[in-house]
Coordinates of C-alpha atoms in Angstrom, one line a residue:
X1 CA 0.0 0.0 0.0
X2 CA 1.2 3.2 -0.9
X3 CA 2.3 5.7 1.7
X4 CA 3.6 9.2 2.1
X5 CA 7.4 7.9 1.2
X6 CA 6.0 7.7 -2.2
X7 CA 5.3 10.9 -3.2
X8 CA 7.9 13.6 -4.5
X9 CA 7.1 16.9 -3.5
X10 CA 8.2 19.4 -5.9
X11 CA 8.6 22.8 -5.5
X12 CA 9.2 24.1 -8.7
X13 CA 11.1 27.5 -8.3
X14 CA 12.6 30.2 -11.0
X15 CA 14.2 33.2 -10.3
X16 CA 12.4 35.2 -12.9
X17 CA 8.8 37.1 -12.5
X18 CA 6.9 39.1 -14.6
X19 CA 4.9 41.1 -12.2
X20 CA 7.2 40.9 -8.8
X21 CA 10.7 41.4 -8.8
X22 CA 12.3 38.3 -7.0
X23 CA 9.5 37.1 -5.6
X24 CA 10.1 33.7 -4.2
X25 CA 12.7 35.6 -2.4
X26 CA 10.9 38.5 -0.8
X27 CA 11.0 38.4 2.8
X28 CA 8.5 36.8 5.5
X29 CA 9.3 37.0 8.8
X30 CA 12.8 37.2 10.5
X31 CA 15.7 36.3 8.1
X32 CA 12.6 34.1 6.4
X33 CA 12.6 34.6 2.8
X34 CA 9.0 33.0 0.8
X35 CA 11.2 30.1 -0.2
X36 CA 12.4 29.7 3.2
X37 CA 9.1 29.5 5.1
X38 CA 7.7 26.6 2.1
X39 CA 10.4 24.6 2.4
X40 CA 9.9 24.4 6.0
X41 CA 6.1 24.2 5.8
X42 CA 6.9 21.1 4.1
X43 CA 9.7 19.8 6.0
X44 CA 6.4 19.1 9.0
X45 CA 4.4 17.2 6.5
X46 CA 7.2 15.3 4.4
X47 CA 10.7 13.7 5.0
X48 CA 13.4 16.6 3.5
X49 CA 14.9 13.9 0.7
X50 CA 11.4 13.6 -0.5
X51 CA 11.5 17.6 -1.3
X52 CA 13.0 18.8 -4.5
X53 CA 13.5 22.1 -5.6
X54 CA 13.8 22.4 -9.1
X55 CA 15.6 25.1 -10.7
X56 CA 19.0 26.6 -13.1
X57 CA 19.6 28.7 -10.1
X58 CA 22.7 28.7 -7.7
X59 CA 20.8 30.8 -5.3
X60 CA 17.9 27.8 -5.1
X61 CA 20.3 25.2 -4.8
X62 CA 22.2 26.9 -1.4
X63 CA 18.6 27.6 -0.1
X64 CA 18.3 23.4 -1.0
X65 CA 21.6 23.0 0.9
X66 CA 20.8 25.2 3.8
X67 CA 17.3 23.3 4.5
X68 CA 18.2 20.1 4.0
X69 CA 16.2 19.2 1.0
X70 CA 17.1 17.7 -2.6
X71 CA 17.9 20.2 -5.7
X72 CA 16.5 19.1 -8.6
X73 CA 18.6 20.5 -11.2
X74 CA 16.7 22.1 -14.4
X75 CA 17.8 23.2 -17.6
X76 CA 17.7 26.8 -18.8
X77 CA 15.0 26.2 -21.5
X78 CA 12.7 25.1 -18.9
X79 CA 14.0 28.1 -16.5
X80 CA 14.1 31.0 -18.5
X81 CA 11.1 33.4 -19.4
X82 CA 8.1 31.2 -20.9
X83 CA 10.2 29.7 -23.4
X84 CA 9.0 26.3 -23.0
X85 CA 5.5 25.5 -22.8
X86 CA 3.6 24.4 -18.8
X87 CA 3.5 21.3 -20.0
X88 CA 6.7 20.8 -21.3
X89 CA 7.9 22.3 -17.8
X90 CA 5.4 19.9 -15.8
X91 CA 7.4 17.0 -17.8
X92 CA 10.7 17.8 -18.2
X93 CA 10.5 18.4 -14.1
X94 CA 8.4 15.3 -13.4
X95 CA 10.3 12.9 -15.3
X96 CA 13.6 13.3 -13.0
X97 CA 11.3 12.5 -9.4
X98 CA 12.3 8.9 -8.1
X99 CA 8.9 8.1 -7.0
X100 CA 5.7 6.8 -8.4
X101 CA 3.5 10.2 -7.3
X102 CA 4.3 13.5 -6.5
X103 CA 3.0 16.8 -5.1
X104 CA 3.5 19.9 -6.8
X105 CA 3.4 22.8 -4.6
X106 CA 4.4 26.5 -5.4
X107 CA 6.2 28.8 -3.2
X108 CA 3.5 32.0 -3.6
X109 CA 0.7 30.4 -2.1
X110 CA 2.3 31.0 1.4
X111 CA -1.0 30.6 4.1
X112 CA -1.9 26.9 3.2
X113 CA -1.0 25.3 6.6
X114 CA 1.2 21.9 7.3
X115 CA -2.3 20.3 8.6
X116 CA -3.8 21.6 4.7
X117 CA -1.2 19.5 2.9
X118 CA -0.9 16.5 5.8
X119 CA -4.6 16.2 4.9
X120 CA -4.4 16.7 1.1
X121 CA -1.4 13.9 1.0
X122 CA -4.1 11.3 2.8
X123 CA -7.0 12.1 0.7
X124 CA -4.7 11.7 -2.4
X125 CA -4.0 8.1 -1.1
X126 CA -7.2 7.1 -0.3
X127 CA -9.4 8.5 -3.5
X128 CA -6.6 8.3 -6.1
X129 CA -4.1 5.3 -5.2
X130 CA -6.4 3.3 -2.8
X131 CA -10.2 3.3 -4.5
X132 CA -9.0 5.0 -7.4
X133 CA -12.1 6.9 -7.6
X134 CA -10.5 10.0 -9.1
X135 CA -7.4 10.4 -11.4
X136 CA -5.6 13.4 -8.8
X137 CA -5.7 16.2 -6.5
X138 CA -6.1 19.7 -6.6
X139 CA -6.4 22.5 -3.8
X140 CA -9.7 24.3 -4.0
X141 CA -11.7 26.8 -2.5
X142 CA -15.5 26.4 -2.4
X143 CA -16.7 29.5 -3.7
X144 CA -20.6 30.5 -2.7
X145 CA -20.8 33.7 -4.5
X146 CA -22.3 35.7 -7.5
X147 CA -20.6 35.5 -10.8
X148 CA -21.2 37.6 -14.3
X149 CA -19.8 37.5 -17.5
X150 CA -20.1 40.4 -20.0
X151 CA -23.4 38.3 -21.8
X152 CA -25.0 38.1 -17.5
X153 CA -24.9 36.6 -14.5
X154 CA -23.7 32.8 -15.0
X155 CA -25.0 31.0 -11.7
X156 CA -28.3 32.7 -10.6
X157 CA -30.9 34.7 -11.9
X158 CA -30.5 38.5 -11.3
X159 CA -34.1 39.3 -10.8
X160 CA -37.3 38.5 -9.0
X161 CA -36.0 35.0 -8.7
X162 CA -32.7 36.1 -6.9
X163 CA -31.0 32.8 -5.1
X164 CA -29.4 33.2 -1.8
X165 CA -25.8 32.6 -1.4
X166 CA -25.6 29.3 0.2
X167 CA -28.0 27.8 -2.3
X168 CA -26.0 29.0 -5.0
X169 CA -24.1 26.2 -7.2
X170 CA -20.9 25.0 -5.7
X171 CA -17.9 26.7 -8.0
X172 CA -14.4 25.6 -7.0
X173 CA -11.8 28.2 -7.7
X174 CA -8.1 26.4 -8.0
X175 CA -6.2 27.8 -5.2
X176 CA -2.7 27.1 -6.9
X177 CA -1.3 25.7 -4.1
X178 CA -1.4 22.1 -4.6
X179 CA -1.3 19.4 -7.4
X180 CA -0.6 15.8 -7.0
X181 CA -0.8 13.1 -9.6
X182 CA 1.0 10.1 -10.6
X183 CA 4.2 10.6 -12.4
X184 CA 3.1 7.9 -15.1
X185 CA 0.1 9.4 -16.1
X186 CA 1.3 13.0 -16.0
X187 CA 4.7 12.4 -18.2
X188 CA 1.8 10.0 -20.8
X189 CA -0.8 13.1 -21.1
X190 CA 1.6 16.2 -20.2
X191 CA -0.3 17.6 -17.4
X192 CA -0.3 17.7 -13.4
X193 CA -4.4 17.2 -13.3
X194 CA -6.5 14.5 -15.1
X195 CA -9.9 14.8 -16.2
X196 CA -11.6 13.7 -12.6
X197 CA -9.7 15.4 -9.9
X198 CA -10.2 15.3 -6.2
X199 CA -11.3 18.2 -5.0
X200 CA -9.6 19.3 -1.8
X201 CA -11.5 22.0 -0.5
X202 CA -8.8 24.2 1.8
X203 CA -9.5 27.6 4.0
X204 CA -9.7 31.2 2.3
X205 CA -6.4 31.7 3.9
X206 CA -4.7 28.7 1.9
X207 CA -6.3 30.6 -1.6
X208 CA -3.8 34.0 -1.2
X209 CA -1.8 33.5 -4.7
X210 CA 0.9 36.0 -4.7
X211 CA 0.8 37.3 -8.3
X212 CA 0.8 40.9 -7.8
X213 CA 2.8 42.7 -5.0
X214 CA -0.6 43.7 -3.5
X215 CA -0.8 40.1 -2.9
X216 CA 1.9 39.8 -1.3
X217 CA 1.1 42.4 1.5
X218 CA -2.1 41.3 1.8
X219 CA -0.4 37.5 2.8
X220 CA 2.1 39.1 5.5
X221 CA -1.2 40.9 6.7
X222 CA -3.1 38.0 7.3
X223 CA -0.1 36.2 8.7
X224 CA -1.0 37.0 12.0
X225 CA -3.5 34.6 11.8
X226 CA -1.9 32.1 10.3
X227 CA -2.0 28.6 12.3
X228 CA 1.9 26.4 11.9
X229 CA 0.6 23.5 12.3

Protein backbone atom coordinates (compact mmCIF):
# COMPACT_ATOMS: atom_id res chain seq x y z
CA UNK A 1 0.00 0.00 0.00
CA UNK A 2 1.21 3.25 -0.94
CA UNK A 3 2.31 5.71 1.69
CA UNK A 4 3.60 9.25 2.07
CA UNK A 5 7.37 7.89 1.21
CA UNK A 6 5.97 7.68 -2.19
CA UNK A 7 5.34 10.92 -3.24
CA UNK A 8 7.90 13.59 -4.45
CA UNK A 9 7.08 16.90 -3.46
CA UNK A 10 8.18 19.40 -5.93
CA UNK A 11 8.56 22.83 -5.47
CA UNK A 12 9.21 24.12 -8.70
CA UNK A 13 11.09 27.50 -8.28
CA UNK A 14 12.57 30.20 -10.98
CA UNK A 15 14.16 33.17 -10.35
CA UNK A 16 12.37 35.17 -12.95
CA UNK A 17 8.78 37.08 -12.47
CA UNK A 18 6.94 39.12 -14.58
CA UNK A 19 4.92 41.06 -12.17
CA UNK A 20 7.20 40.92 -8.80
CA UNK A 21 10.73 41.39 -8.81
CA UNK A 22 12.29 38.31 -7.02
CA UNK A 23 9.46 37.11 -5.64
CA UNK A 24 10.11 33.73 -4.20
CA UNK A 25 12.72 35.62 -2.40
CA UNK A 26 10.86 38.47 -0.82
CA UNK A 27 11.03 38.35 2.80
CA UNK A 28 8.48 36.80 5.49
CA UNK A 29 9.32 37.01 8.80
CA UNK A 30 12.79 37.18 10.51
CA UNK A 31 15.67 36.34 8.07
CA UNK A 32 12.58 34.08 6.35
CA UNK A 33 12.59 34.56 2.78
CA UNK A 34 8.96 33.04 0.76
CA UNK A 35 11.18 30.10 -0.24
CA UNK A 36 12.40 29.74 3.23
CA UNK A 37 9.06 29.50 5.08
CA UNK A 38 7.65 26.61 2.09
CA UNK A 39 10.41 24.63 2.38
CA UNK A 40 9.87 24.45 5.99
CA UNK A 41 6.11 24.16 5.82
CA UNK A 42 6.93 21.14 4.05
CA UNK A 43 9.71 19.79 6.02
CA UNK A 44 6.43 19.14 9.01
CA UNK A 45 4.41 17.18 6.54
CA UNK A 46 7.20 15.31 4.43
CA UNK A 47 10.66 13.73 4.97
CA UNK A 48 13.36 16.61 3.52
CA UNK A 49 14.89 13.89 0.67
CA UNK A 50 11.39 13.59 -0.55
CA UNK A 51 11.51 17.57 -1.35
CA UNK A 52 12.99 18.76 -4.48
CA UNK A 53 13.53 22.11 -5.63
CA UNK A 54 13.76 22.38 -9.11
CA UNK A 55 15.63 25.15 -10.69
CA UNK A 56 19.00 26.62 -13.10
CA UNK A 57 19.57 28.67 -10.08
CA UNK A 58 22.66 28.73 -7.66
CA UNK A 59 20.79 30.84 -5.33
CA UNK A 60 17.85 27.79 -5.12
CA UNK A 61 20.26 25.23 -4.80
CA UNK A 62 22.21 26.88 -1.43
CA UNK A 63 18.58 27.62 -0.11
CA UNK A 64 18.27 23.36 -1.05
CA UNK A 65 21.58 22.95 0.87
CA UNK A 66 20.79 25.21 3.83
CA UNK A 67 17.25 23.35 4.53
CA UNK A 68 18.17 20.06 3.96
CA UNK A 69 16.21 19.23 1.04
CA UNK A 70 17.05 17.68 -2.59
CA UNK A 71 17.94 20.20 -5.71
CA UNK A 72 16.49 19.15 -8.61
CA UNK A 73 18.63 20.54 -11.24
CA UNK A 74 16.71 22.05 -14.43
CA UNK A 75 17.78 23.23 -17.60
CA UNK A 76 17.68 26.81 -18.78
CA UNK A 77 15.01 26.24 -21.54
CA UNK A 78 12.73 25.13 -18.93
CA UNK A 79 13.96 28.05 -16.55
CA UNK A 80 14.13 31.05 -18.54
CA UNK A 81 11.08 33.36 -19.37
CA UNK A 82 8.13 31.22 -20.94
CA UNK A 83 10.24 29.68 -23.43
CA UNK A 84 9.02 26.34 -23.00
CA UNK A 85 5.48 25.55 -22.85
CA UNK A 86 3.61 24.44 -18.80
CA UNK A 87 3.46 21.32 -20.05
CA UNK A 88 6.69 20.84 -21.26
CA UNK A 89 7.92 22.34 -17.76
CA UNK A 90 5.36 19.93 -15.80
CA UNK A 91 7.37 16.95 -17.84
CA UNK A 92 10.70 17.80 -18.16
CA UNK A 93 10.48 18.36 -14.12
CA UNK A 94 8.35 15.34 -13.41
CA UNK A 95 10.33 12.87 -15.26
CA UNK A 96 13.58 13.30 -13.01
CA UNK A 97 11.35 12.46 -9.42
CA UNK A 98 12.26 8.88 -8.08
CA UNK A 99 8.94 8.05 -6.98
CA UNK A 100 5.66 6.85 -8.44
CA UNK A 101 3.52 10.18 -7.26
CA UNK A 102 4.27 13.47 -6.49
CA UNK A 103 2.99 16.77 -5.13
CA UNK A 104 3.53 19.88 -6.75
CA UNK A 105 3.43 22.82 -4.56
CA UNK A 106 4.38 26.45 -5.39
CA UNK A 107 6.22 28.78 -3.16
CA UNK A 108 3.53 31.96 -3.64
CA UNK A 109 0.69 30.37 -2.06
CA UNK A 110 2.30 31.00 1.44
CA UNK A 111 -0.99 30.58 4.13
CA UNK A 112 -1.87 26.94 3.18
CA UNK A 113 -0.99 25.32 6.61
CA UNK A 114 1.20 21.85 7.30
CA UNK A 115 -2.28 20.32 8.60
CA UNK A 116 -3.79 21.57 4.67
CA UNK A 117 -1.18 19.51 2.86
CA UNK A 118 -0.92 16.54 5.78
CA UNK A 119 -4.62 16.18 4.91
CA UNK A 120 -4.37 16.67 1.10
CA UNK A 121 -1.37 13.86 1.01
CA UNK A 122 -4.09 11.27 2.75
CA UNK A 123 -7.03 12.13 0.66
CA UNK A 124 -4.72 11.74 -2.41
CA UNK A 125 -4.02 8.05 -1.09
CA UNK A 126 -7.16 7.13 -0.27
CA UNK A 127 -9.44 8.45 -3.52
CA UNK A 128 -6.62 8.29 -6.07
CA UNK A 129 -4.07 5.26 -5.17
CA UNK A 130 -6.41 3.33 -2.84
CA UNK A 131 -10.25 3.27 -4.51
CA UNK A 132 -9.04 4.95 -7.41
CA UNK A 133 -12.05 6.88 -7.62
CA UNK A 134 -10.45 9.99 -9.10
CA UNK A 135 -7.37 10.43 -11.39
CA UNK A 136 -5.58 13.39 -8.80
CA UNK A 137 -5.68 16.18 -6.49
CA UNK A 138 -6.06 19.70 -6.59
CA UNK A 139 -6.39 22.47 -3.75
CA UNK A 140 -9.66 24.27 -4.02
CA UNK A 141 -11.74 26.83 -2.53
CA UNK A 142 -15.50 26.40 -2.42
CA UNK A 143 -16.72 29.47 -3.69
CA UNK A 144 -20.62 30.46 -2.75
CA UNK A 145 -20.79 33.71 -4.47
CA UNK A 146 -22.28 35.71 -7.52
CA UNK A 147 -20.56 35.52 -10.77
CA UNK A 148 -21.23 37.57 -14.33
CA UNK A 149 -19.84 37.53 -17.52
CA UNK A 150 -20.08 40.41 -19.96
CA UNK A 151 -23.42 38.28 -21.80
CA UNK A 152 -24.99 38.12 -17.54
CA UNK A 153 -24.90 36.56 -14.54
CA UNK A 154 -23.66 32.79 -15.01
CA UNK A 155 -24.96 31.01 -11.66
CA UNK A 156 -28.31 32.74 -10.63
CA UNK A 157 -30.85 34.67 -11.86
CA UNK A 158 -30.47 38.53 -11.33
CA UNK A 159 -34.13 39.31 -10.85
CA UNK A 160 -37.28 38.46 -9.03
CA UNK A 161 -36.04 35.02 -8.69
CA UNK A 162 -32.71 36.11 -6.91
CA UNK A 163 -30.95 32.79 -5.06
CA UNK A 164 -29.38 33.15 -1.75
CA UNK A 165 -25.78 32.56 -1.44
CA UNK A 166 -25.58 29.31 0.17
CA UNK A 167 -27.97 27.77 -2.25
CA UNK A 168 -26.02 29.00 -5.03
CA UNK A 169 -24.13 26.23 -7.23
CA UNK A 170 -20.87 24.98 -5.71
CA UNK A 171 -17.85 26.70 -7.97
CA UNK A 172 -14.41 25.63 -6.98
CA UNK A 173 -11.80 28.21 -7.71
CA UNK A 174 -8.09 26.44 -7.97
CA UNK A 175 -6.21 27.76 -5.16
CA UNK A 176 -2.74 27.12 -6.95
CA UNK A 177 -1.29 25.74 -4.11
CA UNK A 178 -1.37 22.08 -4.59
CA UNK A 179 -1.28 19.35 -7.42
CA UNK A 180 -0.62 15.82 -7.01
CA UNK A 181 -0.81 13.05 -9.63
CA UNK A 182 0.97 10.13 -10.57
CA UNK A 183 4.21 10.56 -12.44
CA UNK A 184 3.12 7.94 -15.08
CA UNK A 185 0.08 9.42 -16.07
CA UNK A 186 1.31 13.04 -16.02
CA UNK A 187 4.68 12.40 -18.24
CA UNK A 188 1.80 9.99 -20.76
CA UNK A 189 -0.75 13.15 -21.06
CA UNK A 190 1.61 16.17 -20.17
CA UNK A 191 -0.30 17.58 -17.40
CA UNK A 192 -0.27 17.75 -13.37
CA UNK A 193 -4.35 17.20 -13.34
CA UNK A 194 -6.46 14.47 -15.09
CA UNK A 195 -9.93 14.80 -16.23
CA UNK A 196 -11.57 13.68 -12.60
CA UNK A 197 -9.73 15.43 -9.88
CA UNK A 198 -10.16 15.28 -6.18
CA UNK A 199 -11.25 18.16 -5.04
CA UNK A 200 -9.57 19.28 -1.84
CA UNK A 201 -11.55 22.02 -0.49
CA UNK A 202 -8.77 24.17 1.81
CA UNK A 203 -9.48 27.60 4.02
CA UNK A 204 -9.68 31.24 2.27
CA UNK A 205 -6.37 31.73 3.90
CA UNK A 206 -4.72 28.68 1.88
CA UNK A 207 -6.28 30.63 -1.64
CA UNK A 208 -3.84 33.98 -1.23
CA UNK A 209 -1.79 33.50 -4.70
CA UNK A 210 0.85 35.99 -4.75
CA UNK A 211 0.80 37.26 -8.27
CA UNK A 212 0.76 40.90 -7.79
CA UNK A 213 2.79 42.74 -5.04
CA UNK A 214 -0.55 43.74 -3.46
CA UNK A 215 -0.75 40.07 -2.86
CA UNK A 216 1.93 39.83 -1.26
CA UNK A 217 1.07 42.36 1.49
CA UNK A 218 -2.07 41.25 1.84
CA UNK A 219 -0.41 37.48 2.75
CA UNK A 220 2.06 39.13 5.46
CA UNK A 221 -1.24 40.92 6.73
CA UNK A 222 -3.12 37.97 7.33
CA UNK A 223 -0.09 36.18 8.66
CA UNK A 224 -1.01 36.97 11.98
CA UNK A 225 -3.52 34.62 11.84
CA UNK A 226 -1.93 32.06 10.26
CA UNK A 227 -2.00 28.57 12.25
CA UNK A 228 1.87 26.44 11.90
CA UNK A 229 0.55 23.50 12.29
Amino acid sequence: MADFSDISVVIPVREGSSRVREKIFLPFGDNTTLLDWKISQLKKVQWPDRIFLSSNSERVKEAARAHGVEFLPRNDYLSVGHQASFSEVITGVVQDIPTDHFAWVTVVVPLMSPAEYRSGFELYLEHVVDKQSHDSLVSVNLLKEYFWDKNGPLNYQADKNHTISQELPDIYRVTNGLYMRSREQTLAEGYFLGPNPYMHQVGKMAGVDIDEFEDYEMALAMKAFYRDE
